[in-house]
């Protein structure tokens, strides 16, 4: 007969099960492994039985002498083919429980002959011998003799020798434990658990675990309902697999057993159909293929709990109690080292969390300090610097602000090239492209994170369009080369309420899950600050609008109380005062009213002068022909007829002096209207209306917002000036009616004269009408 691993496993399973049942006092199970013609020669003269029945009867009679008080240690088992049978030869040490202490009793040699039957392998013969111990008639173990021999020097020396051998064995175990402890204490990252598995495998093999298949450490993750299986075997080497709790009933049972206590033990045995199912499950779960399991009859898993996981082995044969004890000692060593590792990891995680929080706070504080959108360049710069400090692999960091009603976005980007920061802001146009489509889909689906990997061709076609249709066309050539020559492109983004937080990498480095979480945290921090920024902008806009409305109301009120054209001086002074209060730095403000019917126009100017620390507002009006040879008047007339709401007219520095030569009537006595005040040039900003324009003279052009304010002043003046003209017309009509009535009275009295003496009455009527 040829012994295979599968056959050996079957025989050893029967052999060990038969002995385990005997030593536990389970006579029924023990008897099931014996053939009807079983014969045995025991260790004493009385232990000779020619039948199974006589042996079982003896076992029942002496059960109290061996059940639970005998165990084997240092077992060495060999299988020897003997024709169609197999001889199992075992050498071991017998220990006896005497007065609650396991005491060495004797060496034992057992020879058992097993035969294959229809119902499995059965014992047909067994012989045992104790070379240095004798039991009395009717005794299984000579307990009293042991006590006596313990008093004798010869046996004491012999047992002392055995004890020294045991101590040497313990020292071997301790040395192995120390080597495992050294590796375990040196762990710095989770993947180092594979190295622990490797050294554990090596040491267990050296300690006689010849049936060992692999060593494992499983770390639980209750949040995800899964565990990482760190595995080492001589065949597959180091492997890691992620398995879920509910993927197999045996796994669920093992986890329940492991959670029952911090040092709980669990064993799982796979045989027959269960083994075939287990093989298929391992393959489906991604574990490394192991051809060694193809020829086995059973597979044994033994685990000890470490609280947050388990450490254990799988073997081709059942593990003895002695080896379980050794495995538990390795568990205790690893448990202490793993606790230290977890403490170090927790401290490092706390330190990293503090660093992340500090980076987030830096971004938060700078974002909260924003008052203008232009400051986003500074925010994105800090963002880039802090992400780099956290050693997250990025080439550039960007914040894309959503534009209402459009898929385009205002983008602020900071990157690094050759140790220098490169900052850009531009409008990123939407166009049909895979990258844009993916980003937009992630935003519309309200994903909290998206990461896309694209080929060089996809990346280059995307950036070619962006560079052609945005301000990125002005990028330095070395940055363009970096973009187009990089072999890979990964863009990760975290969309939030008002923006899209983007991380670009041109080196093909994929962000880890933890790094992605950090990016999401930065995005949320910025979005919170940006929400405040928008609220602040809205509040400031409301306050600004209220201030503008108040200024308009003051100008409107002054305009409404006009009764005569000469009161336009007061209107203009109020206008100039309100313009200054709104932060428009006007050197002087003016009102221009052309009259094409008379070919003349009136020009009012208002300014402020310092008078002992307070400002006194003055004004001056000049009246001159429209065809006057002066460039400002001609340009003003052209702009008025162009139907533009607001126009800026620039006078360059070289033309300022000649320009002011035409304005001597205004310049005299007004310091800020002299050419030196505008050495860098000047701008006329004119807000047109039906009757002319309101305007300011400033050193630099006004932003669009302030130009719109001037336009609103002009509209308000147009409304009130229209009323003023209507009022003037009504008053003129009323005056004309009054004159006509007076004339009629004089006329009627004159027509009624009959005598010259009546002239006195006519004169009286004329006088009354004049009055």
Short mmCIF file of C-alpha atoms in Angstrom, two decimals, residues 17-322:
data_model
loop_
_atom_site.label_atom_id
_atom_site.label_comp_id
_atom_site.label_asym_id
_atom_site.label_seq_id
_atom_site.Cartn_x
_atom_site.Cartn_y
_atom_site.Cartn_z
CA UNK A 17 -9.96 10.21 17.72
CA UNK A 18 -9.80 6.70 19.25
CA UNK A 19 -7.20 7.80 21.82
CA UNK A 20 -8.97 11.10 22.57
CA UNK A 21 -12.20 9.22 23.30
CA UNK A 22 -10.39 6.70 25.58
CA UNK A 23 -8.57 9.36 27.59
CA UNK A 24 -11.81 11.35 27.94
CA UNK A 25 -13.70 8.26 29.21
CA UNK A 26 -15.99 8.21 26.15
CA UNK A 27 -16.09 4.40 25.90
CA UNK A 28 -18.86 4.29 23.27
CA UNK A 29 -16.91 6.46 20.81
CA UNK A 30 -13.71 4.61 21.62
CA UNK A 31 -15.36 1.27 20.86
CA UNK A 32 -16.63 2.52 17.48
CA UNK A 33 -13.04 2.63 16.18
CA UNK A 34 -12.25 -1.00 17.16
CA UNK A 35 -12.85 -3.98 14.88
CA UNK A 36 -14.82 -6.94 16.33
CA UNK A 37 -11.64 -9.07 16.46
CA UNK A 38 -9.61 -6.38 18.24
CA UNK A 39 -6.73 -7.64 20.39
CA UNK A 40 -4.57 -5.65 22.81
CA UNK A 41 -1.53 -6.24 24.95
CA UNK A 42 -1.35 -3.44 27.51
CA UNK A 43 1.39 -2.10 29.74
CA UNK A 44 0.78 -4.49 32.62
CA UNK A 45 0.51 -8.27 32.83
CA UNK A 46 -3.24 -8.11 33.38
CA UNK A 47 -3.82 -6.03 30.24
CA UNK A 48 -4.06 -8.84 27.67
CA UNK A 49 -7.39 -9.10 25.86
CA UNK A 50 -8.34 -11.35 22.94
CA UNK A 51 -11.60 -9.59 22.06
CA UNK A 52 -13.16 -6.22 21.78
CA UNK A 53 -15.83 -7.19 24.35
CA UNK A 54 -13.34 -8.13 27.06
CA UNK A 55 -11.32 -4.94 26.47
CA UNK A 56 -14.39 -2.69 26.67
CA UNK A 57 -15.47 -4.44 29.88
CA UNK A 58 -12.05 -3.75 31.38
CA UNK A 59 -12.25 -0.08 30.26
CA UNK A 60 -15.58 0.35 32.04
CA UNK A 61 -14.15 -1.26 35.18
CA UNK A 62 -11.07 1.00 35.32
CA UNK A 63 -12.52 4.22 33.87
CA UNK A 64 -11.92 6.17 37.05
CA UNK A 65 -8.19 5.40 36.82
CA UNK A 66 -7.59 7.04 33.43
CA UNK A 67 -10.48 9.30 32.41
CA UNK A 68 -9.29 12.90 32.63
CA UNK A 69 -6.12 12.08 34.59
CA UNK A 70 -3.79 10.94 31.80
CA UNK A 71 -2.42 12.95 28.87
CA UNK A 72 0.31 12.51 26.28
CA UNK A 73 3.05 15.05 25.57
CA UNK A 74 5.96 15.21 23.10
CA UNK A 75 4.16 12.83 20.79
CA UNK A 76 6.09 11.44 17.83
CA UNK A 77 3.89 9.47 15.43
CA UNK A 78 4.97 7.49 12.38
CA UNK A 79 2.95 5.48 9.87
CA UNK A 80 4.40 2.25 8.39
CA UNK A 81 2.65 0.30 5.60
CA UNK A 82 2.14 -3.40 6.44
CA UNK A 83 0.59 -5.06 3.42
CA UNK A 84 -3.02 -3.89 3.26
CA UNK A 85 -2.83 -2.61 6.83
CA UNK A 86 -0.98 0.30 8.33
CA UNK A 87 1.07 0.23 11.52
CA UNK A 88 0.97 3.42 13.61
CA UNK A 89 3.98 3.72 15.92
CA UNK A 90 3.98 6.41 18.61
CA UNK A 91 6.58 7.39 21.18
CA UNK A 92 5.39 9.84 23.82
CA UNK A 93 5.62 10.92 27.45
CA UNK A 94 2.76 10.06 29.80
CA UNK A 95 1.75 12.63 32.42
CA UNK A 96 -0.60 11.78 35.30
CA UNK A 97 -2.71 14.24 37.30
CA UNK A 98 -1.70 13.59 40.91
CA UNK A 99 -2.87 15.95 43.64
CA UNK A 100 -3.88 18.58 41.05
CA UNK A 101 -0.45 18.55 39.42
CA UNK A 102 0.54 17.01 36.12
CA UNK A 103 3.44 14.67 36.98
CA UNK A 104 5.67 12.84 34.56
CA UNK A 105 4.95 9.13 34.76
CA UNK A 106 6.84 7.31 32.05
CA UNK A 107 7.78 7.08 28.44
CA UNK A 108 5.40 4.96 26.38
CA UNK A 109 5.65 3.16 23.08
CA UNK A 110 2.42 2.26 21.32
CA UNK A 111 2.10 0.10 18.21
CA UNK A 112 -1.34 -0.03 16.62
CA UNK A 113 -2.37 -1.95 13.50
CA UNK A 114 -5.26 -0.39 11.55
CA UNK A 115 -7.22 -1.95 8.72
CA UNK A 116 -9.50 -0.35 6.09
CA UNK A 117 -13.09 -1.61 6.28
CA UNK A 118 -16.38 -0.65 4.60
CA UNK A 119 -17.13 1.68 7.49
CA UNK A 120 -13.65 3.23 7.58
CA UNK A 121 -10.32 2.48 9.27
CA UNK A 122 -10.50 0.27 12.39
CA UNK A 123 -8.05 -0.85 15.09
CA UNK A 124 -7.35 -4.61 14.83
CA UNK A 125 -4.39 -4.79 17.20
CA UNK A 126 -2.54 -2.62 19.72
CA UNK A 127 0.45 -3.12 21.98
CA UNK A 128 1.76 -0.65 24.53
CA UNK A 129 4.84 -0.77 26.67
CA UNK A 130 6.17 1.34 29.54
CA UNK A 131 9.92 0.66 29.70
CA UNK A 132 10.34 2.20 33.15
CA UNK A 133 6.99 1.79 34.95
CA UNK A 134 4.99 -1.20 36.16
CA UNK A 135 1.39 -1.24 37.20
CA UNK A 136 0.02 -3.74 39.71
CA UNK A 137 -2.57 -6.31 38.85
CA UNK A 138 -5.84 -4.58 37.98
CA UNK A 139 -4.25 -1.10 37.76
CA UNK A 140 -4.05 1.06 34.67
CA UNK A 141 -1.62 3.52 36.27
CA UNK A 142 0.53 2.59 39.27
CA UNK A 143 -0.26 5.75 41.22
CA UNK A 144 0.90 4.42 44.55
CA UNK A 145 4.09 3.08 43.02
CA UNK A 146 4.80 6.49 41.50
CA UNK A 147 4.48 8.10 44.88
CA UNK A 148 6.89 5.56 46.29
CA UNK A 149 9.35 5.89 43.42
CA UNK A 150 9.34 9.65 43.77
CA UNK A 151 11.02 9.01 47.11
CA UNK A 152 13.78 6.96 45.55
CA UNK A 153 16.90 8.63 44.28
CA UNK A 154 17.19 6.63 41.07
CA UNK A 155 13.77 7.50 39.83
CA UNK A 156 14.12 11.04 41.09
CA UNK A 157 17.23 11.43 38.96
CA UNK A 158 15.47 9.93 35.97
CA UNK A 159 12.47 12.19 36.36
CA UNK A 160 14.82 15.11 36.91
CA UNK A 161 16.38 14.28 33.56
CA UNK A 162 12.95 14.31 31.99
CA UNK A 163 12.21 17.60 33.68
CA UNK A 164 15.41 19.06 32.27
CA UNK A 165 14.40 17.85 28.84
CA UNK A 166 11.06 19.56 29.39
CA UNK A 167 12.83 22.73 30.46
CA UNK A 168 15.00 22.56 27.36
CA UNK A 169 11.78 22.22 25.38
CA UNK A 170 10.38 25.21 27.19
CA UNK A 171 13.56 27.15 26.44
CA UNK A 172 13.19 26.31 22.76
CA UNK A 173 9.66 27.62 22.89
CA UNK A 174 10.77 30.75 24.74
CA UNK A 175 13.48 31.39 22.14
CA UNK A 176 10.90 31.07 19.40
CA UNK A 177 8.54 33.33 21.31
CA UNK A 178 11.30 35.91 21.68
CA UNK A 179 12.00 35.91 17.95
CA UNK A 180 8.32 36.39 17.20
CA UNK A 181 8.10 39.07 19.91
CA UNK A 182 11.04 40.99 18.38
CA UNK A 183 9.40 41.07 14.95
CA UNK A 184 5.99 41.94 16.38
CA UNK A 185 7.39 44.75 18.54
CA UNK A 186 8.98 46.25 15.42
CA UNK A 187 5.66 46.67 13.59
CA UNK A 188 5.09 50.18 12.20
CA UNK A 189 2.33 49.66 9.65
CA UNK A 190 -0.49 47.12 9.15
CA UNK A 191 1.29 45.30 6.33
CA UNK A 192 4.03 44.36 8.82
CA UNK A 193 1.57 41.73 10.08
CA UNK A 194 2.62 39.64 7.09
CA UNK A 195 6.18 39.53 8.44
CA UNK A 196 4.79 38.39 11.80
CA UNK A 197 2.91 35.60 10.01
CA UNK A 198 6.11 34.57 8.25
CA UNK A 199 8.24 34.34 11.42
CA UNK A 200 5.38 32.56 13.22
CA UNK A 201 5.23 29.97 10.44
CA UNK A 202 8.99 29.41 10.62
CA UNK A 203 9.07 29.04 14.41
CA UNK A 204 6.08 26.70 14.58
CA UNK A 205 7.62 24.44 11.99
CA UNK A 206 10.85 24.37 13.99
CA UNK A 207 8.83 23.36 17.07
CA UNK A 208 7.41 20.29 15.34
CA UNK A 209 4.26 21.60 13.63
CA UNK A 210 5.01 19.36 10.62
CA UNK A 211 1.33 19.28 9.59
CA UNK A 212 1.23 23.11 9.30
CA UNK A 213 -0.28 24.60 6.11
CA UNK A 214 -0.21 28.33 6.89
CA UNK A 215 -0.26 30.97 9.62
CA UNK A 216 -2.83 33.78 9.74
CA UNK A 217 -3.71 37.01 11.50
CA UNK A 218 -7.22 38.38 10.98
CA UNK A 219 -8.03 41.98 11.93
CA UNK A 220 -11.73 42.82 12.31
CA UNK A 221 -13.45 45.89 10.88
CA UNK A 222 -16.94 45.96 12.41
CA UNK A 223 -17.86 49.19 10.62
CA UNK A 224 -17.55 47.49 7.23
CA UNK A 225 -18.52 44.04 8.48
CA UNK A 226 -15.30 42.52 7.18
CA UNK A 227 -11.78 41.50 8.18
CA UNK A 228 -8.35 41.55 6.58
CA UNK A 229 -6.75 38.11 6.43
CA UNK A 230 -2.94 38.40 6.61
CA UNK A 231 -1.62 35.01 5.49
CA UNK A 232 1.74 33.30 5.07
CA UNK A 233 2.57 29.85 3.71
CA UNK A 234 5.71 28.29 2.29
CA UNK A 235 3.83 27.78 -0.98
CA UNK A 236 2.09 31.14 -1.56
CA UNK A 237 4.25 33.43 0.56
CA UNK A 238 2.66 36.63 1.91
CA UNK A 239 -0.92 37.38 0.88
CA UNK A 240 -3.74 39.67 2.04
CA UNK A 241 -7.44 39.06 1.43
CA UNK A 242 -10.48 41.07 2.51
CA UNK A 243 -13.34 38.82 3.65
CA UNK A 244 -16.80 39.73 4.92
CA UNK A 245 -18.30 38.31 8.10
CA UNK A 246 -21.43 36.98 6.38
CA UNK A 247 -19.78 35.30 3.40
CA UNK A 248 -19.61 31.87 5.05
CA UNK A 249 -21.38 30.27 8.04
CA UNK A 250 -18.10 28.93 9.46
CA UNK A 251 -16.56 32.42 9.40
CA UNK A 252 -19.58 33.84 11.23
CA UNK A 253 -19.31 31.09 13.85
CA UNK A 254 -15.57 31.63 14.31
CA UNK A 255 -16.06 35.37 14.77
CA UNK A 256 -18.79 34.74 17.36
CA UNK A 257 -16.47 32.38 19.22
CA UNK A 258 -13.58 34.83 19.02
CA UNK A 259 -15.78 37.64 20.40
CA UNK A 260 -16.86 35.52 23.39
CA UNK A 261 -13.64 36.38 25.27
CA UNK A 262 -10.37 38.23 24.65
CA UNK A 263 -8.46 34.92 24.61
CA UNK A 264 -11.20 32.65 23.25
CA UNK A 265 -10.25 29.57 21.20
CA UNK A 266 -12.09 28.36 18.11
CA UNK A 267 -11.57 25.35 15.87
CA UNK A 268 -13.14 24.60 12.50
CA UNK A 269 -12.80 21.28 10.67
CA UNK A 270 -13.53 20.91 6.96
CA UNK A 271 -13.97 17.41 5.58
CA UNK A 272 -15.93 15.76 2.77
CA UNK A 273 -18.39 18.08 1.02
CA UNK A 274 -17.62 20.89 3.47
CA UNK A 275 -14.00 20.77 2.35
CA UNK A 276 -14.94 20.98 -1.32
CA UNK A 277 -17.24 23.94 -0.58
CA UNK A 278 -14.45 25.58 1.39
CA UNK A 279 -11.98 25.21 -1.49
CA UNK A 280 -14.46 26.90 -3.85
CA UNK A 281 -15.09 29.65 -1.30
CA UNK A 282 -11.36 30.36 -0.87
CA UNK A 283 -10.92 30.68 -4.62
CA UNK A 284 -13.92 32.99 -4.96
CA UNK A 285 -12.68 35.13 -2.03
CA UNK A 286 -9.40 35.87 -3.77
CA UNK A 287 -7.12 33.75 -1.59
CA UNK A 288 -3.99 32.40 -3.26
CA UNK A 289 -4.39 29.01 -4.94
CA UNK A 290 -2.79 26.17 -2.96
CA UNK A 291 -2.53 22.84 -4.85
CA UNK A 292 -1.55 21.10 -1.59
CA UNK A 293 -5.18 21.11 -0.46
CA UNK A 294 -6.25 19.01 -3.45
CA UNK A 295 -5.07 15.67 -1.96
CA UNK A 296 -6.15 16.09 1.65
CA UNK A 297 -9.06 14.52 3.48
CA UNK A 298 -9.58 17.29 6.01
CA UNK A 299 -8.39 20.77 6.91
CA UNK A 300 -8.20 22.09 10.46
CA UNK A 301 -8.36 25.79 11.45
CA UNK A 302 -7.31 26.81 14.97
CA UNK A 303 -7.60 30.43 16.14
CA UNK A 304 -7.03 32.33 19.36
CA UNK A 305 -8.72 35.70 19.89
CA UNK A 306 -6.75 38.91 20.45
CA UNK A 307 -9.86 41.02 20.97
CA UNK A 308 -9.72 43.04 17.76
CA UNK A 309 -8.92 39.96 15.70
CA UNK A 310 -7.52 36.44 15.82
CA UNK A 311 -4.19 34.70 15.30
CA UNK A 312 -4.05 31.10 14.20
CA UNK A 313 -3.07 28.35 11.81
CA UNK A 314 -4.53 25.83 9.42
CA UNK A 315 -3.15 22.29 9.32
CA UNK A 316 -3.68 19.00 7.53
CA UNK A 317 -4.09 17.06 10.80
CA UNK A 318 -5.76 17.72 14.10
CA UNK A 319 -3.56 19.73 16.45
CA UNK A 320 -2.74 18.08 19.77
CA UNK A 321 -3.57 19.75 23.07
CA UNK A 322 0.15 20.30 23.69
#
